[in-house]
Amino acid sequence: MFSVNIQAHTTPAIMHFLIPVLAVLAVVTAKPVDEPAPFVATDNRDVDGSYTFSYTSEDSSKTEVRHADGTIVGGYQYIDADGILQKVQYQAGEDGVQILASNLPVGSTDPVQDTPEVLQAKDEHFHEVQRALQLIAKAEALEAAYRKLHPELDLA
């Protein structure tokens, strides 16, 4: 602990010098009451493209490993806005991406029902496809008739 005893006979010039010095000294030597956890990270890479990476902080962490075959496996966790610890694990490779997480929404097992707008769009699409197929059939019939009338023409 640092202490200073200032006497009543101290001159104003010394006081003008001493007060700023003491203020700076107090700020420099002060320690916060709650120091945050340190941030720790590692990052190791190899010439074959593989790597390991991780970090840990006060409210989150992450680990990821990439193997030489390109497969990536990892996970992370964090405290969300509601104070809940959320955890995510993932893997990416030849079979695509798989994710297991505590924060994914849980869906219904009921089949999806089309809205009236979607049903109308499907119906309109079906009718347009039928119309296009009819036009194609007419064009093919016209081409066949034309070939009969003009066998000398190469219509490749």
Short mmCIF file of N, CA and C in Angstrom, two decimals, residues 5-140:
data_model
loop_
_atom_site.label_atom_id
_atom_site.label_comp_id
_atom_site.label_asym_id
_atom_site.label_seq_id
_atom_site.Cartn_x
_atom_site.Cartn_y
_atom_site.Cartn_z
N ASN A 5 1.98 11.42 3.31
CA ASN A 5 1.63 12.32 4.41
C ASN A 5 1.97 13.73 3.96
N ILE A 6 0.96 14.57 3.72
CA ILE A 6 1.18 15.94 3.25
C ILE A 6 1.06 16.87 4.45
N GLN A 7 2.10 17.63 4.67
CA GLN A 7 2.14 18.55 5.81
C GLN A 7 1.45 19.87 5.44
N ALA A 8 1.00 20.58 6.42
CA ALA A 8 0.30 21.84 6.22
C ALA A 8 1.20 22.90 5.62
N HIS A 9 2.49 22.77 5.78
CA HIS A 9 3.39 23.80 5.27
C HIS A 9 3.86 23.51 3.84
N THR A 10 3.29 22.51 3.16
CA THR A 10 3.68 22.17 1.79
C THR A 10 3.29 23.33 0.89
N THR A 11 4.19 23.71 0.01
CA THR A 11 3.95 24.87 -0.85
C THR A 11 2.97 24.53 -1.96
N PRO A 12 2.25 25.52 -2.47
CA PRO A 12 1.30 25.29 -3.55
C PRO A 12 1.96 24.72 -4.81
N ALA A 13 3.19 25.09 -5.10
CA ALA A 13 3.87 24.57 -6.29
C ALA A 13 4.06 23.07 -6.19
N ILE A 14 4.44 22.60 -5.01
CA ILE A 14 4.62 21.16 -4.81
C ILE A 14 3.27 20.46 -4.92
N MET A 15 2.22 21.06 -4.38
CA MET A 15 0.88 20.47 -4.45
C MET A 15 0.41 20.35 -5.90
N HIS A 16 0.69 21.36 -6.72
CA HIS A 16 0.29 21.30 -8.13
C HIS A 16 1.02 20.18 -8.86
N PHE A 17 2.19 19.85 -8.41
CA PHE A 17 2.96 18.77 -9.00
C PHE A 17 2.52 17.42 -8.42
N LEU A 18 2.34 17.37 -7.12
CA LEU A 18 2.08 16.12 -6.42
C LEU A 18 0.69 15.55 -6.70
N ILE A 19 -0.33 16.37 -6.81
CA ILE A 19 -1.70 15.87 -7.00
C ILE A 19 -1.83 15.10 -8.33
N PRO A 20 -1.38 15.63 -9.48
CA PRO A 20 -1.49 14.83 -10.71
C PRO A 20 -0.67 13.54 -10.65
N VAL A 21 0.51 13.60 -10.04
CA VAL A 21 1.34 12.40 -9.94
C VAL A 21 0.64 11.34 -9.11
N LEU A 22 0.06 11.74 -7.99
CA LEU A 22 -0.66 10.79 -7.14
C LEU A 22 -1.90 10.24 -7.84
N ALA A 23 -2.58 11.07 -8.61
CA ALA A 23 -3.76 10.59 -9.34
C ALA A 23 -3.37 9.52 -10.36
N VAL A 24 -2.30 9.76 -11.09
CA VAL A 24 -1.83 8.78 -12.08
C VAL A 24 -1.40 7.50 -11.37
N LEU A 25 -0.68 7.64 -10.27
CA LEU A 25 -0.23 6.49 -9.50
C LEU A 25 -1.40 5.68 -8.99
N ALA A 26 -2.47 6.32 -8.56
CA ALA A 26 -3.66 5.61 -8.08
C ALA A 26 -4.32 4.82 -9.19
N VAL A 27 -4.39 5.41 -10.37
CA VAL A 27 -5.02 4.71 -11.51
C VAL A 27 -4.18 3.53 -11.95
N VAL A 28 -2.86 3.71 -12.01
CA VAL A 28 -1.96 2.66 -12.47
C VAL A 28 -1.95 1.48 -11.51
N THR A 29 -1.98 1.73 -10.23
CA THR A 29 -1.88 0.64 -9.25
C THR A 29 -3.22 0.06 -8.86
N ALA A 30 -4.31 0.66 -9.31
CA ALA A 30 -5.63 0.14 -8.95
C ALA A 30 -5.89 -1.18 -9.66
N LYS A 31 -6.58 -2.10 -8.98
CA LYS A 31 -6.95 -3.39 -9.55
C LYS A 31 -8.47 -3.48 -9.55
N PRO A 32 -9.04 -3.98 -10.65
CA PRO A 32 -10.50 -4.13 -10.66
C PRO A 32 -10.93 -5.19 -9.65
N VAL A 33 -12.13 -5.04 -9.14
CA VAL A 33 -12.63 -5.98 -8.15
C VAL A 33 -12.85 -7.35 -8.77
N ASP A 34 -13.53 -7.39 -9.92
CA ASP A 34 -13.80 -8.65 -10.61
C ASP A 34 -13.05 -8.68 -11.92
N GLU A 35 -11.91 -9.32 -11.94
CA GLU A 35 -11.16 -9.42 -13.18
C GLU A 35 -11.79 -10.50 -14.05
N PRO A 36 -12.03 -10.23 -15.34
CA PRO A 36 -12.61 -11.25 -16.20
C PRO A 36 -11.64 -12.39 -16.42
N ALA A 37 -12.20 -13.56 -16.74
CA ALA A 37 -11.37 -14.72 -17.02
C ALA A 37 -10.51 -14.42 -18.25
N PRO A 38 -9.31 -14.91 -18.26
CA PRO A 38 -8.45 -14.62 -19.41
C PRO A 38 -8.94 -15.32 -20.67
N PHE A 39 -8.62 -14.74 -21.79
CA PHE A 39 -8.92 -15.32 -23.10
C PHE A 39 -7.75 -16.22 -23.47
N VAL A 40 -8.02 -17.49 -23.73
CA VAL A 40 -6.97 -18.44 -24.06
C VAL A 40 -7.28 -19.04 -25.42
N ALA A 41 -6.31 -19.04 -26.33
CA ALA A 41 -6.53 -19.58 -27.67
C ALA A 41 -5.34 -20.42 -28.08
N THR A 42 -5.61 -21.45 -28.89
CA THR A 42 -4.55 -22.25 -29.51
C THR A 42 -4.88 -22.40 -30.98
N ASP A 43 -3.86 -22.50 -31.80
CA ASP A 43 -4.05 -22.65 -33.24
C ASP A 43 -2.84 -23.41 -33.78
N ASN A 44 -3.05 -24.65 -34.18
CA ASN A 44 -1.96 -25.49 -34.70
C ASN A 44 -2.33 -25.94 -36.11
N ARG A 45 -1.43 -25.72 -37.06
CA ARG A 45 -1.67 -26.08 -38.45
C ARG A 45 -0.56 -26.98 -38.96
N ASP A 46 -0.95 -27.87 -39.90
CA ASP A 46 0.02 -28.79 -40.48
C ASP A 46 0.06 -28.58 -41.99
N VAL A 47 1.13 -29.05 -42.63
CA VAL A 47 1.30 -28.86 -44.07
C VAL A 47 0.26 -29.63 -44.89
N ASP A 48 -0.35 -30.67 -44.31
CA ASP A 48 -1.36 -31.44 -45.05
C ASP A 48 -2.74 -30.80 -45.03
N GLY A 49 -2.85 -29.61 -44.44
CA GLY A 49 -4.13 -28.90 -44.39
C GLY A 49 -4.90 -29.12 -43.11
N SER A 50 -4.43 -30.04 -42.28
CA SER A 50 -5.13 -30.28 -41.03
C SER A 50 -4.79 -29.19 -40.02
N TYR A 51 -5.70 -29.00 -39.06
CA TYR A 51 -5.45 -28.01 -38.02
C TYR A 51 -6.29 -28.31 -36.80
N THR A 52 -5.90 -27.73 -35.71
CA THR A 52 -6.72 -27.70 -34.50
C THR A 52 -6.76 -26.26 -34.03
N PHE A 53 -7.93 -25.85 -33.60
CA PHE A 53 -8.12 -24.48 -33.14
C PHE A 53 -9.03 -24.52 -31.93
N SER A 54 -8.74 -23.73 -30.95
CA SER A 54 -9.65 -23.64 -29.80
C SER A 54 -9.46 -22.30 -29.11
N TYR A 55 -10.50 -21.88 -28.44
CA TYR A 55 -10.39 -20.71 -27.57
C TYR A 55 -11.36 -20.88 -26.41
N THR A 56 -11.05 -20.23 -25.34
CA THR A 56 -11.91 -20.20 -24.17
C THR A 56 -11.91 -18.78 -23.64
N SER A 57 -13.09 -18.28 -23.35
CA SER A 57 -13.21 -16.97 -22.74
C SER A 57 -14.16 -17.08 -21.56
N GLU A 58 -14.49 -15.96 -20.99
CA GLU A 58 -15.35 -15.96 -19.80
C GLU A 58 -16.72 -16.58 -20.07
N ASP A 59 -17.31 -16.31 -21.24
CA ASP A 59 -18.67 -16.76 -21.48
C ASP A 59 -18.85 -17.57 -22.76
N SER A 60 -17.74 -18.02 -23.37
CA SER A 60 -17.88 -18.85 -24.56
C SER A 60 -16.60 -19.63 -24.80
N SER A 61 -16.72 -20.66 -25.63
CA SER A 61 -15.54 -21.43 -26.02
C SER A 61 -15.83 -22.11 -27.34
N LYS A 62 -14.75 -22.50 -28.04
CA LYS A 62 -14.89 -23.18 -29.32
C LYS A 62 -13.69 -24.08 -29.52
N THR A 63 -13.93 -25.23 -30.14
CA THR A 63 -12.88 -26.15 -30.54
C THR A 63 -13.22 -26.66 -31.93
N GLU A 64 -12.21 -26.72 -32.80
CA GLU A 64 -12.44 -27.23 -34.15
C GLU A 64 -11.18 -27.97 -34.60
N VAL A 65 -11.40 -29.11 -35.27
CA VAL A 65 -10.31 -29.92 -35.79
C VAL A 65 -10.61 -30.23 -37.24
N ARG A 66 -9.63 -30.00 -38.10
CA ARG A 66 -9.76 -30.39 -39.52
C ARG A 66 -8.74 -31.49 -39.75
N HIS A 67 -9.24 -32.65 -40.20
CA HIS A 67 -8.38 -33.78 -40.48
C HIS A 67 -7.80 -33.66 -41.89
N ALA A 68 -6.76 -34.42 -42.17
CA ALA A 68 -6.11 -34.37 -43.48
C ALA A 68 -7.06 -34.72 -44.61
N ASP A 69 -8.10 -35.54 -44.35
CA ASP A 69 -9.06 -35.90 -45.40
C ASP A 69 -10.10 -34.81 -45.64
N GLY A 70 -10.01 -33.70 -44.90
CA GLY A 70 -10.95 -32.58 -45.10
C GLY A 70 -12.11 -32.57 -44.14
N THR A 71 -12.31 -33.63 -43.38
CA THR A 71 -13.40 -33.69 -42.42
C THR A 71 -13.14 -32.68 -41.30
N ILE A 72 -14.17 -31.94 -40.95
CA ILE A 72 -14.07 -30.95 -39.87
C ILE A 72 -15.03 -31.34 -38.77
N VAL A 73 -14.52 -31.37 -37.54
CA VAL A 73 -15.32 -31.70 -36.37
C VAL A 73 -15.11 -30.59 -35.36
N GLY A 74 -16.18 -30.11 -34.76
CA GLY A 74 -16.01 -29.04 -33.80
C GLY A 74 -17.22 -28.82 -32.94
N GLY A 75 -17.11 -27.84 -32.11
CA GLY A 75 -18.21 -27.48 -31.25
C GLY A 75 -17.91 -26.15 -30.57
N TYR A 76 -18.96 -25.54 -30.10
CA TYR A 76 -18.80 -24.30 -29.35
C TYR A 76 -19.94 -24.18 -28.36
N GLN A 77 -19.74 -23.34 -27.40
CA GLN A 77 -20.78 -23.06 -26.41
C GLN A 77 -20.70 -21.60 -26.01
N TYR A 78 -21.85 -21.09 -25.60
CA TYR A 78 -21.93 -19.69 -25.19
C TYR A 78 -23.14 -19.51 -24.29
N ILE A 79 -23.15 -18.42 -23.59
CA ILE A 79 -24.29 -18.09 -22.74
C ILE A 79 -25.16 -17.11 -23.53
N ASP A 80 -26.41 -17.49 -23.77
CA ASP A 80 -27.28 -16.65 -24.59
C ASP A 80 -27.84 -15.47 -23.79
N ALA A 81 -28.68 -14.67 -24.44
CA ALA A 81 -29.23 -13.46 -23.84
C ALA A 81 -30.08 -13.75 -22.61
N ASP A 82 -30.61 -14.97 -22.52
CA ASP A 82 -31.42 -15.35 -21.36
C ASP A 82 -30.60 -15.98 -20.25
N GLY A 83 -29.27 -16.03 -20.43
CA GLY A 83 -28.40 -16.61 -19.42
C GLY A 83 -28.31 -18.13 -19.49
N ILE A 84 -28.77 -18.72 -20.58
CA ILE A 84 -28.76 -20.18 -20.73
C ILE A 84 -27.53 -20.59 -21.52
N LEU A 85 -26.84 -21.62 -21.03
CA LEU A 85 -25.67 -22.14 -21.73
C LEU A 85 -26.15 -22.92 -22.95
N GLN A 86 -25.75 -22.49 -24.14
CA GLN A 86 -26.11 -23.16 -25.39
C GLN A 86 -24.88 -23.90 -25.90
N LYS A 87 -25.08 -25.14 -26.37
CA LYS A 87 -23.98 -25.96 -26.87
C LYS A 87 -24.29 -26.41 -28.29
N VAL A 88 -23.27 -26.37 -29.14
CA VAL A 88 -23.41 -26.79 -30.54
C VAL A 88 -22.24 -27.71 -30.87
N GLN A 89 -22.54 -28.85 -31.49
CA GLN A 89 -21.51 -29.75 -32.01
C GLN A 89 -21.79 -29.93 -33.49
N TYR A 90 -20.74 -30.01 -34.31
CA TYR A 90 -20.93 -30.15 -35.74
C TYR A 90 -19.84 -31.01 -36.35
N GLN A 91 -20.18 -31.56 -37.51
CA GLN A 91 -19.22 -32.32 -38.29
C GLN A 91 -19.54 -32.07 -39.75
N ALA A 92 -18.50 -31.84 -40.55
CA ALA A 92 -18.68 -31.62 -41.98
C ALA A 92 -17.69 -32.51 -42.72
N GLY A 93 -18.20 -33.21 -43.72
CA GLY A 93 -17.35 -34.10 -44.49
C GLY A 93 -18.07 -34.59 -45.73
N GLU A 94 -17.71 -35.79 -46.18
CA GLU A 94 -18.30 -36.35 -47.40
C GLU A 94 -19.82 -36.50 -47.29
N ASP A 95 -20.33 -36.75 -46.10
CA ASP A 95 -21.76 -36.96 -45.91
C ASP A 95 -22.51 -35.66 -45.66
N GLY A 96 -21.87 -34.52 -45.86
CA GLY A 96 -22.52 -33.24 -45.63
C GLY A 96 -22.23 -32.73 -44.24
N VAL A 97 -23.14 -31.92 -43.73
CA VAL A 97 -22.97 -31.29 -42.42
C VAL A 97 -24.01 -31.85 -41.46
N GLN A 98 -23.56 -32.26 -40.31
CA GLN A 98 -24.47 -32.70 -39.25
C GLN A 98 -24.28 -31.78 -38.06
N ILE A 99 -25.40 -31.35 -37.48
CA ILE A 99 -25.35 -30.42 -36.35
C ILE A 99 -26.21 -30.97 -35.23
N LEU A 100 -25.68 -30.91 -34.04
CA LEU A 100 -26.41 -31.25 -32.83
C LEU A 100 -26.28 -30.04 -31.92
N ALA A 101 -27.43 -29.43 -31.57
CA ALA A 101 -27.35 -28.19 -30.81
C ALA A 101 -28.50 -28.07 -29.83
N SER A 102 -28.23 -27.41 -28.73
CA SER A 102 -29.26 -27.18 -27.72
C SER A 102 -30.19 -26.04 -28.10
N ASN A 103 -29.83 -25.25 -29.11
CA ASN A 103 -30.63 -24.08 -29.46
C ASN A 103 -31.38 -24.22 -30.78
N LEU A 104 -31.44 -25.43 -31.34
CA LEU A 104 -32.20 -25.63 -32.57
C LEU A 104 -33.69 -25.71 -32.25
N PRO A 105 -34.52 -25.11 -33.08
CA PRO A 105 -35.96 -25.19 -32.82
C PRO A 105 -36.45 -26.62 -33.00
N VAL A 106 -37.43 -26.98 -32.22
CA VAL A 106 -38.03 -28.30 -32.32
C VAL A 106 -39.27 -28.17 -33.19
N GLY A 107 -39.28 -28.88 -34.29
CA GLY A 107 -40.38 -28.78 -35.23
C GLY A 107 -41.46 -29.81 -34.98
N SER A 108 -42.52 -29.66 -35.69
CA SER A 108 -43.65 -30.58 -35.61
C SER A 108 -43.37 -31.79 -36.49
N THR A 109 -43.93 -32.93 -36.11
CA THR A 109 -43.82 -34.13 -36.94
C THR A 109 -44.98 -34.23 -37.92
N ASP A 110 -45.92 -33.27 -37.84
CA ASP A 110 -47.05 -33.24 -38.78
C ASP A 110 -46.56 -32.83 -40.16
N PRO A 111 -47.14 -33.42 -41.22
CA PRO A 111 -46.73 -32.99 -42.56
C PRO A 111 -47.08 -31.53 -42.79
N VAL A 112 -46.31 -30.88 -43.64
CA VAL A 112 -46.53 -29.48 -43.96
C VAL A 112 -47.81 -29.36 -44.80
N GLN A 113 -48.64 -28.41 -44.45
CA GLN A 113 -49.88 -28.16 -45.18
C GLN A 113 -49.68 -26.95 -46.08
N ASP A 114 -50.04 -27.10 -47.36
CA ASP A 114 -49.94 -25.98 -48.29
C ASP A 114 -50.99 -24.92 -47.96
N THR A 115 -50.59 -23.68 -48.08
CA THR A 115 -51.52 -22.57 -47.90
C THR A 115 -52.39 -22.47 -49.15
N PRO A 116 -53.51 -21.74 -49.09
CA PRO A 116 -54.35 -21.56 -50.28
C PRO A 116 -53.57 -20.96 -51.46
N GLU A 117 -52.65 -20.04 -51.17
CA GLU A 117 -51.86 -19.43 -52.24
C GLU A 117 -50.96 -20.46 -52.92
N VAL A 118 -50.37 -21.34 -52.13
CA VAL A 118 -49.50 -22.38 -52.69
C VAL A 118 -50.33 -23.36 -53.52
N LEU A 119 -51.49 -23.73 -53.02
CA LEU A 119 -52.37 -24.64 -53.77
C LEU A 119 -52.76 -24.02 -55.11
N GLN A 120 -53.08 -22.73 -55.12
CA GLN A 120 -53.45 -22.04 -56.35
C GLN A 120 -52.26 -22.01 -57.32
N ALA A 121 -51.07 -21.71 -56.81
CA ALA A 121 -49.88 -21.68 -57.66
C ALA A 121 -49.58 -23.05 -58.25
N LYS A 122 -49.74 -24.09 -57.46
CA LYS A 122 -49.52 -25.46 -57.97
C LYS A 122 -50.52 -25.79 -59.08
N ASP A 123 -51.77 -25.40 -58.88
CA ASP A 123 -52.81 -25.66 -59.87
C ASP A 123 -52.51 -24.91 -61.17
N GLU A 124 -52.13 -23.63 -61.06
CA GLU A 124 -51.79 -22.85 -62.25
C GLU A 124 -50.57 -23.45 -62.97
N HIS A 125 -49.60 -23.88 -62.20
CA HIS A 125 -48.41 -24.50 -62.79
C HIS A 125 -48.79 -25.78 -63.54
N PHE A 126 -49.62 -26.61 -62.92
CA PHE A 126 -50.04 -27.85 -63.57
C PHE A 126 -50.73 -27.57 -64.90
N HIS A 127 -51.62 -26.59 -64.93
CA HIS A 127 -52.33 -26.25 -66.17
C HIS A 127 -51.37 -25.71 -67.24
N GLU A 128 -50.39 -24.91 -66.84
CA GLU A 128 -49.41 -24.40 -67.80
C GLU A 128 -48.55 -25.53 -68.37
N VAL A 129 -48.19 -26.49 -67.54
CA VAL A 129 -47.42 -27.65 -68.03
C VAL A 129 -48.26 -28.45 -69.02
N GLN A 130 -49.52 -28.65 -68.70
CA GLN A 130 -50.40 -29.39 -69.62
C GLN A 130 -50.53 -28.66 -70.96
N ARG A 131 -50.68 -27.36 -70.91
CA ARG A 131 -50.78 -26.54 -72.13
C ARG A 131 -49.49 -26.64 -72.95
N ALA A 132 -48.33 -26.59 -72.26
CA ALA A 132 -47.04 -26.71 -72.96
C ALA A 132 -46.90 -28.09 -73.61
N LEU A 133 -47.34 -29.13 -72.94
CA LEU A 133 -47.27 -30.49 -73.51
C LEU A 133 -48.16 -30.61 -74.75
N GLN A 134 -49.32 -29.97 -74.71
CA GLN A 134 -50.20 -29.98 -75.88
C GLN A 134 -49.55 -29.26 -77.06
N LEU A 135 -48.90 -28.12 -76.79
CA LEU A 135 -48.23 -27.38 -77.86
C LEU A 135 -47.07 -28.19 -78.44
N ILE A 136 -46.35 -28.89 -77.59
CA ILE A 136 -45.25 -29.73 -78.07
C ILE A 136 -45.80 -30.84 -78.96
N ALA A 137 -46.89 -31.47 -78.53
CA ALA A 137 -47.49 -32.56 -79.33
C ALA A 137 -47.95 -32.03 -80.69
N LYS A 138 -48.56 -30.83 -80.73
CA LYS A 138 -48.98 -30.23 -82.00
C LYS A 138 -47.78 -29.93 -82.89
N ALA A 139 -46.69 -29.40 -82.30
CA ALA A 139 -45.49 -29.09 -83.08
C ALA A 139 -44.88 -30.37 -83.66
N GLU A 140 -44.85 -31.44 -82.87
CA GLU A 140 -44.32 -32.71 -83.36
C GLU A 140 -45.18 -33.27 -84.50
#
